[in-house]
PDB file of C-alpha atoms in Angstrom:
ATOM      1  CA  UNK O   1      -2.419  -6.631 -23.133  1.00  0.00           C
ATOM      2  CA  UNK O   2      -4.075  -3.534 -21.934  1.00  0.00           C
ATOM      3  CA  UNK O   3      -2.379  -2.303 -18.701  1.00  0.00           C
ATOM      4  CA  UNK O   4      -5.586  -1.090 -16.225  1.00  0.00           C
ATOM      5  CA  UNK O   5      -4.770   1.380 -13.969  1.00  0.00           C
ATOM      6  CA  UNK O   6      -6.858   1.956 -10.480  1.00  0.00           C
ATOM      7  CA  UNK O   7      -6.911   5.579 -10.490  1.00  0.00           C
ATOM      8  CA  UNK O   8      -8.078   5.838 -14.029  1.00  0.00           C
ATOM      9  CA  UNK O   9     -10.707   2.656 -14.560  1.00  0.00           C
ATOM     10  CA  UNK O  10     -13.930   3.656 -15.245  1.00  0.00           C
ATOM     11  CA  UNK O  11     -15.585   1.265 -12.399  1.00  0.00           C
ATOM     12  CA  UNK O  12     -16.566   3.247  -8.974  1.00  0.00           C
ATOM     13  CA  UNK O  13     -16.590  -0.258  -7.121  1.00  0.00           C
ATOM     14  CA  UNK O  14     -12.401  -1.076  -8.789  1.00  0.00           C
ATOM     15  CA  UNK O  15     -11.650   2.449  -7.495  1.00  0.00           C
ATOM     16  CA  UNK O  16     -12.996   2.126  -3.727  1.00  0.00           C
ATOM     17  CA  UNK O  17     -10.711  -1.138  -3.730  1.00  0.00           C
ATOM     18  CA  UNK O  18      -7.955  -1.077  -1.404  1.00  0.00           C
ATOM     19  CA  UNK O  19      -4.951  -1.231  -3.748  1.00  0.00           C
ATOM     20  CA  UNK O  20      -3.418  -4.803  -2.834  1.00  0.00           C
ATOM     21  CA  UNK O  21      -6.489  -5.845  -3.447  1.00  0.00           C
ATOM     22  CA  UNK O  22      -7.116  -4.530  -6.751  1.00  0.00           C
ATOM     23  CA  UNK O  23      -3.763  -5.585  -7.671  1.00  0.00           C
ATOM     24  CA  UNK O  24      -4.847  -9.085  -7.233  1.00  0.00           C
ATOM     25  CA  UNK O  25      -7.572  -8.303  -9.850  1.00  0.00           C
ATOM     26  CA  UNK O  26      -5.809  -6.199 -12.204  1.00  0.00           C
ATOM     27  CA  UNK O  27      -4.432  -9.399 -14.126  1.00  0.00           C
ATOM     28  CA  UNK O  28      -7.608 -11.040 -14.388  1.00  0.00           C
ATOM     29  CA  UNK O  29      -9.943  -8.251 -15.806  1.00  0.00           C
ATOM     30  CA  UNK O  30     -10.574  -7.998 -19.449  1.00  0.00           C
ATOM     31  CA  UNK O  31     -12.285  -4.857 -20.836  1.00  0.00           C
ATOM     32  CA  UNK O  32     -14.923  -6.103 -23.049  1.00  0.00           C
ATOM     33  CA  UNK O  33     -17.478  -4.143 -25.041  1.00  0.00           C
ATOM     34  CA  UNK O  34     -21.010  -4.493 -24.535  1.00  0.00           C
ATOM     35  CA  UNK O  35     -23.484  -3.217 -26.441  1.00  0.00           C
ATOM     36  CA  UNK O  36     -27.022  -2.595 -25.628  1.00  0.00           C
ATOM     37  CA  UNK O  37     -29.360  -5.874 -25.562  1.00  0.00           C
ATOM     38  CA  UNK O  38     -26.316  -8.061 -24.168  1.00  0.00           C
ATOM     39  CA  UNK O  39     -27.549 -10.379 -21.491  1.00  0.00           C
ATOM     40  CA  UNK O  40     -24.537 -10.503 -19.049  1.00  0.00           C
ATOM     41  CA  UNK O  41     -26.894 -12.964 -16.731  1.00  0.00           C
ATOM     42  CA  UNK O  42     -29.167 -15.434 -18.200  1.00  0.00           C
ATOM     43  CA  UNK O  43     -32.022 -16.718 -15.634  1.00  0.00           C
ATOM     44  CA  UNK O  44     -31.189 -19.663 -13.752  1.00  0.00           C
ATOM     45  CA  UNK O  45     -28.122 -20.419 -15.515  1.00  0.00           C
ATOM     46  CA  UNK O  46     -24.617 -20.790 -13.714  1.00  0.00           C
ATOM     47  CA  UNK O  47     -23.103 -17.206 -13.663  1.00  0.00           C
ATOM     48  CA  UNK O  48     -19.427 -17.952 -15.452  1.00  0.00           C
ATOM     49  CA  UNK O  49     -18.694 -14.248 -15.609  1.00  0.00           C
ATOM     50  CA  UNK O  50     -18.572 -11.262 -13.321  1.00  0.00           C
ATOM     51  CA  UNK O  51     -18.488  -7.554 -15.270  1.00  0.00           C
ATOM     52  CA  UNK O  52     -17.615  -4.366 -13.580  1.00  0.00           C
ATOM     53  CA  UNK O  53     -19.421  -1.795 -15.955  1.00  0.00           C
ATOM     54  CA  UNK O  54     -17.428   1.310 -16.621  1.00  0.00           C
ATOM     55  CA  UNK O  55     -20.627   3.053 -18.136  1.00  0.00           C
ATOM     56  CA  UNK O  56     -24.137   2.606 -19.540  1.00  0.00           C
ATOM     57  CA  UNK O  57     -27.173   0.791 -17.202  1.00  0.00           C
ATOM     58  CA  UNK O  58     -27.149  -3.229 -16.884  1.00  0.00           C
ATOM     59  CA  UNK O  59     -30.683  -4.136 -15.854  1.00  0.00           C
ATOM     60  CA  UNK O  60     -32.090  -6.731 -13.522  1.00  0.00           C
ATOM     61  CA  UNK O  61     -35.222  -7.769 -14.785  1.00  0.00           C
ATOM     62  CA  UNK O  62     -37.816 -10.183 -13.122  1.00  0.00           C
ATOM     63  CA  UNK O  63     -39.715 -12.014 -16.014  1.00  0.00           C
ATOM     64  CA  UNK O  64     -43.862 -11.800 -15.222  1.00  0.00           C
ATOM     65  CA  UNK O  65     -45.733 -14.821 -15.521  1.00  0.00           C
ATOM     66  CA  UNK O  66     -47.070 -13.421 -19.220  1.00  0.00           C
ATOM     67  CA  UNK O  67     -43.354 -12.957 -20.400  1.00  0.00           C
ATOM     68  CA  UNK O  68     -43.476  -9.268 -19.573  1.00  0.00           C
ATOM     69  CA  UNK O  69     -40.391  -7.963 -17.865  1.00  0.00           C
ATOM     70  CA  UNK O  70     -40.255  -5.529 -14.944  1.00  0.00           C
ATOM     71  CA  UNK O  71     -37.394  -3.974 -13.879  1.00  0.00           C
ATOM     72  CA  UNK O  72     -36.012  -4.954 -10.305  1.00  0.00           C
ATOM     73  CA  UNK O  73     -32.613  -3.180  -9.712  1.00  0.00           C
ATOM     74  CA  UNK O  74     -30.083  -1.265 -12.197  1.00  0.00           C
ATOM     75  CA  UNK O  75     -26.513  -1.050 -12.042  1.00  0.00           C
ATOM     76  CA  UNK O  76     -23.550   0.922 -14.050  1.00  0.00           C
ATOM     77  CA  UNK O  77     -20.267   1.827 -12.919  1.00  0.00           C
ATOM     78  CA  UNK O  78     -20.801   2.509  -9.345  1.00  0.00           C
ATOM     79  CA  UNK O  79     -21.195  -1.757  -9.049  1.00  0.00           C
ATOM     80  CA  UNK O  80     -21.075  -5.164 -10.858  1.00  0.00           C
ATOM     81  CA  UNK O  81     -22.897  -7.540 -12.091  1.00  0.00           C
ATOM     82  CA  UNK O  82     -23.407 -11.496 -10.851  1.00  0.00           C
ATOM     83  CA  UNK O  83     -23.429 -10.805  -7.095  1.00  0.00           C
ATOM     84  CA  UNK O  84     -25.289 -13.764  -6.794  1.00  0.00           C
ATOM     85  CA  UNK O  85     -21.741 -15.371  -6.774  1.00  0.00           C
ATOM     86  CA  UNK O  86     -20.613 -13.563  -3.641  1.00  0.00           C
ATOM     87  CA  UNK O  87     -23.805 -15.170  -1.954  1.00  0.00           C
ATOM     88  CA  UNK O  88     -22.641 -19.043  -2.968  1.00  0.00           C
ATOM     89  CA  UNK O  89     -25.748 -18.774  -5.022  1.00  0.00           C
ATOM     90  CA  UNK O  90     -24.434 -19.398  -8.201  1.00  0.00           C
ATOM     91  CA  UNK O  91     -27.016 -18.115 -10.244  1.00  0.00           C
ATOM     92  CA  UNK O  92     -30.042 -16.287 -10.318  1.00  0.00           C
ATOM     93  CA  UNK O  93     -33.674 -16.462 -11.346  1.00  0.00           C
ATOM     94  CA  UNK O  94     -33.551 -12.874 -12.587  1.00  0.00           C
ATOM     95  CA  UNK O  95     -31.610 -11.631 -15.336  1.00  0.00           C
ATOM     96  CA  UNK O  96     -29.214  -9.098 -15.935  1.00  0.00           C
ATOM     97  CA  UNK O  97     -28.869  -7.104 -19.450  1.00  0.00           C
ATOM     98  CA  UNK O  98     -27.368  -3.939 -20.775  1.00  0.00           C
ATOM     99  CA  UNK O  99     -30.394  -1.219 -21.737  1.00  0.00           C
ATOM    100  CA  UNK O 100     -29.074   1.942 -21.872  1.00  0.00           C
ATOM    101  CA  UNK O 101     -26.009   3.367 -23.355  1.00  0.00           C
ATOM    102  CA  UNK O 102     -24.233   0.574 -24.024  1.00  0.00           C
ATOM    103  CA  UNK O 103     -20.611   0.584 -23.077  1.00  0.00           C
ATOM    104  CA  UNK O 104     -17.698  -0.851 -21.675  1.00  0.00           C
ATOM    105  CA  UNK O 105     -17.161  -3.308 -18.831  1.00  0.00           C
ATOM    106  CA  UNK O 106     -14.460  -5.331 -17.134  1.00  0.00           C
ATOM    107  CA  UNK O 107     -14.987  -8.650 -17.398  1.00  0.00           C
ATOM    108  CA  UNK O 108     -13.628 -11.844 -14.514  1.00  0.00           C
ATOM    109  CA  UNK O 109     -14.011 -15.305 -14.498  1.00  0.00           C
ATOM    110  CA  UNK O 110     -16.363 -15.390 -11.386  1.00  0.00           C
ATOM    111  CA  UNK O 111     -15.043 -18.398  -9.641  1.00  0.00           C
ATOM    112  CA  UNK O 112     -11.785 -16.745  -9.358  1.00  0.00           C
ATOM    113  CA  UNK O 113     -13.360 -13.162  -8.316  1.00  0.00           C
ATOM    114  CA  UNK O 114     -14.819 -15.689  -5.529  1.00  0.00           C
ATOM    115  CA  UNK O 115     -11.356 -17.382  -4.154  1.00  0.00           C
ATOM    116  CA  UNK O 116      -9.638 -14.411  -3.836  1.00  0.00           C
ATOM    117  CA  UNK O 117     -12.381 -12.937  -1.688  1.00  0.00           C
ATOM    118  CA  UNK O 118     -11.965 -16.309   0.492  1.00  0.00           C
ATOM    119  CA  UNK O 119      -8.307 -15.404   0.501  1.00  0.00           C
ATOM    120  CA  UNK O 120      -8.861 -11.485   0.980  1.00  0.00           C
ATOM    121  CA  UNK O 121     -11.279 -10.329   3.772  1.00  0.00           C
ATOM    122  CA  UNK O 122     -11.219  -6.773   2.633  1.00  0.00           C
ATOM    123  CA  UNK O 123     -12.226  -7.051  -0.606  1.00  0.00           C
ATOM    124  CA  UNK O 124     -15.377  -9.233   0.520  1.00  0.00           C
ATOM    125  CA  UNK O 125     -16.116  -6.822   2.638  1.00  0.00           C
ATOM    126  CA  UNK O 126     -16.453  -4.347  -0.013  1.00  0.00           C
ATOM    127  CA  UNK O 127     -17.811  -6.414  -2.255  1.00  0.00           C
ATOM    128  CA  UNK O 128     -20.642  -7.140   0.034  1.00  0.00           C
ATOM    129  CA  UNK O 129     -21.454  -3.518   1.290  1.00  0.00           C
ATOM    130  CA  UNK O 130     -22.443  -2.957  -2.505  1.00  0.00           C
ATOM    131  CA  UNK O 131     -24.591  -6.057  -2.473  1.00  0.00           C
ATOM    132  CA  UNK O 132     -26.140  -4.187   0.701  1.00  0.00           C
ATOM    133  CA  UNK O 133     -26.568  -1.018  -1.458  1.00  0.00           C
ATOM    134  CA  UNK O 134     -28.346  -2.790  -3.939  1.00  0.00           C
ATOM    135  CA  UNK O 135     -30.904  -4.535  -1.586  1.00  0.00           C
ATOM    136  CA  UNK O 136     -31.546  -1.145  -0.576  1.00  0.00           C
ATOM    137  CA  UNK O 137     -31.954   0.246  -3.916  1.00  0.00           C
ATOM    138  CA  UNK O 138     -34.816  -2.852  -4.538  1.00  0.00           C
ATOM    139  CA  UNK O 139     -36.443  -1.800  -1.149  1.00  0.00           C
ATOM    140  CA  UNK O 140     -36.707   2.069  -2.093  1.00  0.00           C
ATOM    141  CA  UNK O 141     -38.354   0.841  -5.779  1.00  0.00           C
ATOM    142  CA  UNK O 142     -40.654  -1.322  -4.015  1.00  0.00           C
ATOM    143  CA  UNK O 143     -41.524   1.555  -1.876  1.00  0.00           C
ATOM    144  CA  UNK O 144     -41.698   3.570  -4.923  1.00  0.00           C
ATOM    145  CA  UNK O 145     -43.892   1.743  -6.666  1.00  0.00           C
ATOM    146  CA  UNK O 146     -45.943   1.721  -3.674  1.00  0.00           C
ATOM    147  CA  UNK O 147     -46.391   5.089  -2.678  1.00  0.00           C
ATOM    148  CA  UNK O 148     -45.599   7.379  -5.310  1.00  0.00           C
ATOM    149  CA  UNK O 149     -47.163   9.116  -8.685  1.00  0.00           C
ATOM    150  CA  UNK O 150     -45.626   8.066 -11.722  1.00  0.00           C
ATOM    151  CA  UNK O 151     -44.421  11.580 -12.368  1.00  0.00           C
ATOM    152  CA  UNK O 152     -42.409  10.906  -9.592  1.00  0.00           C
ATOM    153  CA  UNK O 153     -41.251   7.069 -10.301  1.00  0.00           C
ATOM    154  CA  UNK O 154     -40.145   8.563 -13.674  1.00  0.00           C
ATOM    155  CA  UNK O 155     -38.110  10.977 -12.501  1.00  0.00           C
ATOM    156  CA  UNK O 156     -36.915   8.903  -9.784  1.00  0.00           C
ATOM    157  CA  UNK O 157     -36.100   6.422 -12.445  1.00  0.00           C
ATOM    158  CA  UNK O 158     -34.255   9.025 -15.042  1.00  0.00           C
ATOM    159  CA  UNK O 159     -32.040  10.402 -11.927  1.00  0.00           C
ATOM    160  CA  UNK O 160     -30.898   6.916 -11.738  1.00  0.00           C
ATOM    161  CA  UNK O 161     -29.731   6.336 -15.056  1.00  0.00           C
ATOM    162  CA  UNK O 162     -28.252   9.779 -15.392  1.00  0.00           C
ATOM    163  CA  UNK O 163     -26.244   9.003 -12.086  1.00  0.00           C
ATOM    164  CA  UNK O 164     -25.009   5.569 -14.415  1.00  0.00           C
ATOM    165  CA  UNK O 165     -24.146   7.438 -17.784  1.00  0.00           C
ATOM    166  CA  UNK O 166     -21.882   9.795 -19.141  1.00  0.00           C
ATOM    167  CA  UNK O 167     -23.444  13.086 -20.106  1.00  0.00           C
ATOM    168  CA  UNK O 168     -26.774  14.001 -19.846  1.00  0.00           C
ATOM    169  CA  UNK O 169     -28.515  11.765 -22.798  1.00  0.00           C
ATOM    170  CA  UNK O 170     -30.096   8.795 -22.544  1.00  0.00           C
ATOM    171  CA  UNK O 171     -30.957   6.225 -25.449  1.00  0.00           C
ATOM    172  CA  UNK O 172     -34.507   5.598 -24.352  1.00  0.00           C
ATOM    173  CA  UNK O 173     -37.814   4.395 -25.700  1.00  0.00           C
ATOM    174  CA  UNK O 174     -41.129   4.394 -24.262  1.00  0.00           C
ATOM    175  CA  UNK O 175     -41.750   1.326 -24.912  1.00  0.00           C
ATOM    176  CA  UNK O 176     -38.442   0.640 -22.539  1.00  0.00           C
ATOM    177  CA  UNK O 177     -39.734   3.102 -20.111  1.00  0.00           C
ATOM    178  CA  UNK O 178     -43.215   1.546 -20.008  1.00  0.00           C
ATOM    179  CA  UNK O 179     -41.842  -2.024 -19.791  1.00  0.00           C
ATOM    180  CA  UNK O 180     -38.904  -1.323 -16.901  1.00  0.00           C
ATOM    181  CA  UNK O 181     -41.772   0.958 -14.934  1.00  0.00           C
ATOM    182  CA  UNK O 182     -44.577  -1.726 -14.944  1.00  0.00           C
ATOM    183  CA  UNK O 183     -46.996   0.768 -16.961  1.00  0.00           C
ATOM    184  CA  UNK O 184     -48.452   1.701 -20.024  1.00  0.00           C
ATOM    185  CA  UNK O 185     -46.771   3.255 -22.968  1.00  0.00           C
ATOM    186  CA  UNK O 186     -49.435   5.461 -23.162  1.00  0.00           C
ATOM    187  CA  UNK O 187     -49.169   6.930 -19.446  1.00  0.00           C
ATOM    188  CA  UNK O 188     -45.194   7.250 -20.163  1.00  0.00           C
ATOM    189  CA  UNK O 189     -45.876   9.173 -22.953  1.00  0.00           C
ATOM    190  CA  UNK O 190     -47.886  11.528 -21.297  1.00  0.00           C
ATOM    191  CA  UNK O 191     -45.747  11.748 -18.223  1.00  0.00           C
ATOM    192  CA  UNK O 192     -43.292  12.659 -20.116  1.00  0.00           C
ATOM    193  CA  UNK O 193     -44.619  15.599 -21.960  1.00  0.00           C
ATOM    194  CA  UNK O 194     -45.765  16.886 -17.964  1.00  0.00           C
ATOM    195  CA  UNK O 195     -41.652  16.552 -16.898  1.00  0.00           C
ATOM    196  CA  UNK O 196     -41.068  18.318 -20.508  1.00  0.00           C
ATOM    197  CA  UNK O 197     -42.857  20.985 -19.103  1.00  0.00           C
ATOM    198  CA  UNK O 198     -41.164  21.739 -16.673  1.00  0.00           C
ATOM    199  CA  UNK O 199     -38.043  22.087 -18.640  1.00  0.00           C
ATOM    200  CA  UNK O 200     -36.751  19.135 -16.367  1.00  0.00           C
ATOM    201  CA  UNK O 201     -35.931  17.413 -19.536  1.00  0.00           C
ATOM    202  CA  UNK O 202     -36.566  16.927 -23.337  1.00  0.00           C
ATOM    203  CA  UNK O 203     -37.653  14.041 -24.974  1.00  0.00           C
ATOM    204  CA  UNK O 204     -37.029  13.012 -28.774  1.00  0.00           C
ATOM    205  CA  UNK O 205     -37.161   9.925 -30.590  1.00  0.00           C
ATOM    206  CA  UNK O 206     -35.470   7.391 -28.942  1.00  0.00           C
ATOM    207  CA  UNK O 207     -33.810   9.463 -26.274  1.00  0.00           C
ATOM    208  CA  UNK O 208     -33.964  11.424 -23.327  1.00  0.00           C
ATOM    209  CA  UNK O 209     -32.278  14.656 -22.717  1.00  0.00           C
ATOM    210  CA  UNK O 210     -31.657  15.978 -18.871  1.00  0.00           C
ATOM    211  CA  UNK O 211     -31.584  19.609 -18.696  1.00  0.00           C
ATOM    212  CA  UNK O 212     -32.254  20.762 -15.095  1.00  0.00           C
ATOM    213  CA  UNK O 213     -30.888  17.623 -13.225  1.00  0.00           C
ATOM    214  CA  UNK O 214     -31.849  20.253  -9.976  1.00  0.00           C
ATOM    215  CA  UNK O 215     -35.532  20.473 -10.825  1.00  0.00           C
ATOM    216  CA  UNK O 216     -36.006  16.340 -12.220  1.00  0.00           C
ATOM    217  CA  UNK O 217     -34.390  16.044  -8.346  1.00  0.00           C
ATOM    218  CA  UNK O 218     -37.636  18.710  -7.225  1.00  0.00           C
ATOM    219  CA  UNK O 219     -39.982  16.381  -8.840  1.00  0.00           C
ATOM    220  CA  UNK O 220     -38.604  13.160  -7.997  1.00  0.00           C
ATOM    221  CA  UNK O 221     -38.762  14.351  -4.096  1.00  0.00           C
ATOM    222  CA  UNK O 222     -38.454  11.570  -1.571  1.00  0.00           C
ATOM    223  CA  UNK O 223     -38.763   8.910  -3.702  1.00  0.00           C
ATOM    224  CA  UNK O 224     -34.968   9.199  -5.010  1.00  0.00           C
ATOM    225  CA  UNK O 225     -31.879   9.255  -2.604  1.00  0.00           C
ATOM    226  CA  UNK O 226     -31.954   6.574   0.130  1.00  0.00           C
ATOM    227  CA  UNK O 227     -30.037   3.607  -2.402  1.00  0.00           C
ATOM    228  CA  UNK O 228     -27.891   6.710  -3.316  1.00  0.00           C
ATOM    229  CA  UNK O 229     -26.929   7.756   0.286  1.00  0.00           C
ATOM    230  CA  UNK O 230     -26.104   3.974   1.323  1.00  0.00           C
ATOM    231  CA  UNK O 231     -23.895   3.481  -1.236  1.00  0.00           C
ATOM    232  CA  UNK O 232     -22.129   6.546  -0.244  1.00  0.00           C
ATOM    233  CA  UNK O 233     -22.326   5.893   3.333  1.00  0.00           C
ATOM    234  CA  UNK O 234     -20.488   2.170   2.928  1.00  0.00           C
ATOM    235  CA  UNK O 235     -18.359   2.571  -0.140  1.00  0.00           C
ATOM    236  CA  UNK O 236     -17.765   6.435  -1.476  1.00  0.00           C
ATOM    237  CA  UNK O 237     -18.587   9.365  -3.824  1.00  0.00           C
ATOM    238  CA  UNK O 238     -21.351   8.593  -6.150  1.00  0.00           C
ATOM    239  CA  UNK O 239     -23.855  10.474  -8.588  1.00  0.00           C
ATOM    240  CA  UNK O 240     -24.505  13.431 -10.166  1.00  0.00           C
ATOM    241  CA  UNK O 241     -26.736  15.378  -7.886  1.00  0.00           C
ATOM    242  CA  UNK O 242     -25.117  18.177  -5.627  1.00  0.00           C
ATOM    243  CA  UNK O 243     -24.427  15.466  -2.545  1.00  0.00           C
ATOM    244  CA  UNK O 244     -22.560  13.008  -5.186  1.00  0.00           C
ATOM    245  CA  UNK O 245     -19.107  14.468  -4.988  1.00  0.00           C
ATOM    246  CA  UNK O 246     -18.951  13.364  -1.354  1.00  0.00           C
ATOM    247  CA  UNK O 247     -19.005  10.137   0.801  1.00  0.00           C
ATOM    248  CA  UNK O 248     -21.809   9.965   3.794  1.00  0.00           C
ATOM    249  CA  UNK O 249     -20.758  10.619   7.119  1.00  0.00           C
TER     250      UNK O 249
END
């Protein structure tokens, strides 16, 4: 069996563990490949399985009353999937699936990731902060939605997965785009040719390239960062941008 090492696992959230804890963990996690399309949460179904994602994006996706979907909150390697579990909730009515990048994740048996937090205080309390980061993170898109051009939603949006992802390519359609965004294809194509003018990024078929993660930050403006900083502020380092090698004061 694969012997997982804290300093070297690919999950942010495993990292920021304090080491007894994660040694109480280390037996139980399974590194499991999951390609893109894998539903890791099905809607309203007991959640069996917690994964700590060690790249790509895992969606959480609210289905609309028509059957389209509309994404709610992402996560990669900086969290984990299931926190419903650490709520006694059990389940949820929204569902969680890999879309970009597919990749690896560790994989737990969530009823045991849930007596050992009875059992260990600290880890709960870690475990928790990144639920609070991810309320957060469904607050700013809200707001986002809300108050901002699509211009700067899609940059917003391409920041986030690039923080998530190795490298600077993501596997992306704009059909995806338009569906996870709430808009038409139409207006993602377009909005992307006005960030590919900027030289913020370049599109081709089926992915997105970022080449000026400075200027996609320009455009984005206030509409990216707050999620960011909070999960910096409670649980450490995160993203690519120029404040992402450091924790929040």
């Amino acid at each position: 069996m694969e012997s997982l090492q804290q300093s070297t696992v690919g999950n942010l959230l495993l990292r920021h563990c304090d080491p007894d804890d994660f040694e109480l963990l280390r037996p139980h996690l399974t590194r499991r490949s999951l390609p893109t399309h894998t539903i890791v949460v099905h809607p309203n179904e007991p959640i069996r399985h917690v994964y700590f994602p060690e790249g790509g994006v895992v969606s959480i996706v609210a289905e609309q009353q028509r059957g389209d979907q509309v994404e709610v909150g992402l996560v990669g390697q900086e969290g984990m999937s299931g926190t419903a579990v650490l709520l006694d909730a059990g389940q949820s009515p929204q569902a969680s699936m890999v879309q970009i990048n597919g990749s690896f994740a560790l994989e737990m048996d969530a009823e045991l990731l849930v007596r050992i937090c009875d059992d260990r205080p600290s880890l709960r309390r870690l475990l928790m902060r990144f639920v609070q980061a991810l309320i957060v993170q469904a607050a700013s898109t809200a707001a986002a939605n809300a108050q901002f051009t699509l211009p700067e939603r899609l940059a917003r949006w391409l920041l986030m997965c690039h923080d998530r992802v190795g490298g600077d390519q993501l596997e992306l359609t704009h059909e995806f785009m338009s569906m996870m965004l709430a808009v038409r294809r139409s207006s993602v194509t377009v909005t992307l040719h006005t960030l590919e003018g900027t030289g913020a990024i370049r599109g081709t078929r089926g992915w997105v390239t970022v080449l000026d993660r400075a200027r996609l930050e320009e455009i984005a403006g206030r509409s990216y960062g707050e999620p960011e900083d909070e999960y910096r502020r409670l649980l450490g380092p995160f993203g690519k941008g120029k404040q992402g090698l450091k924790s929040v004061a």
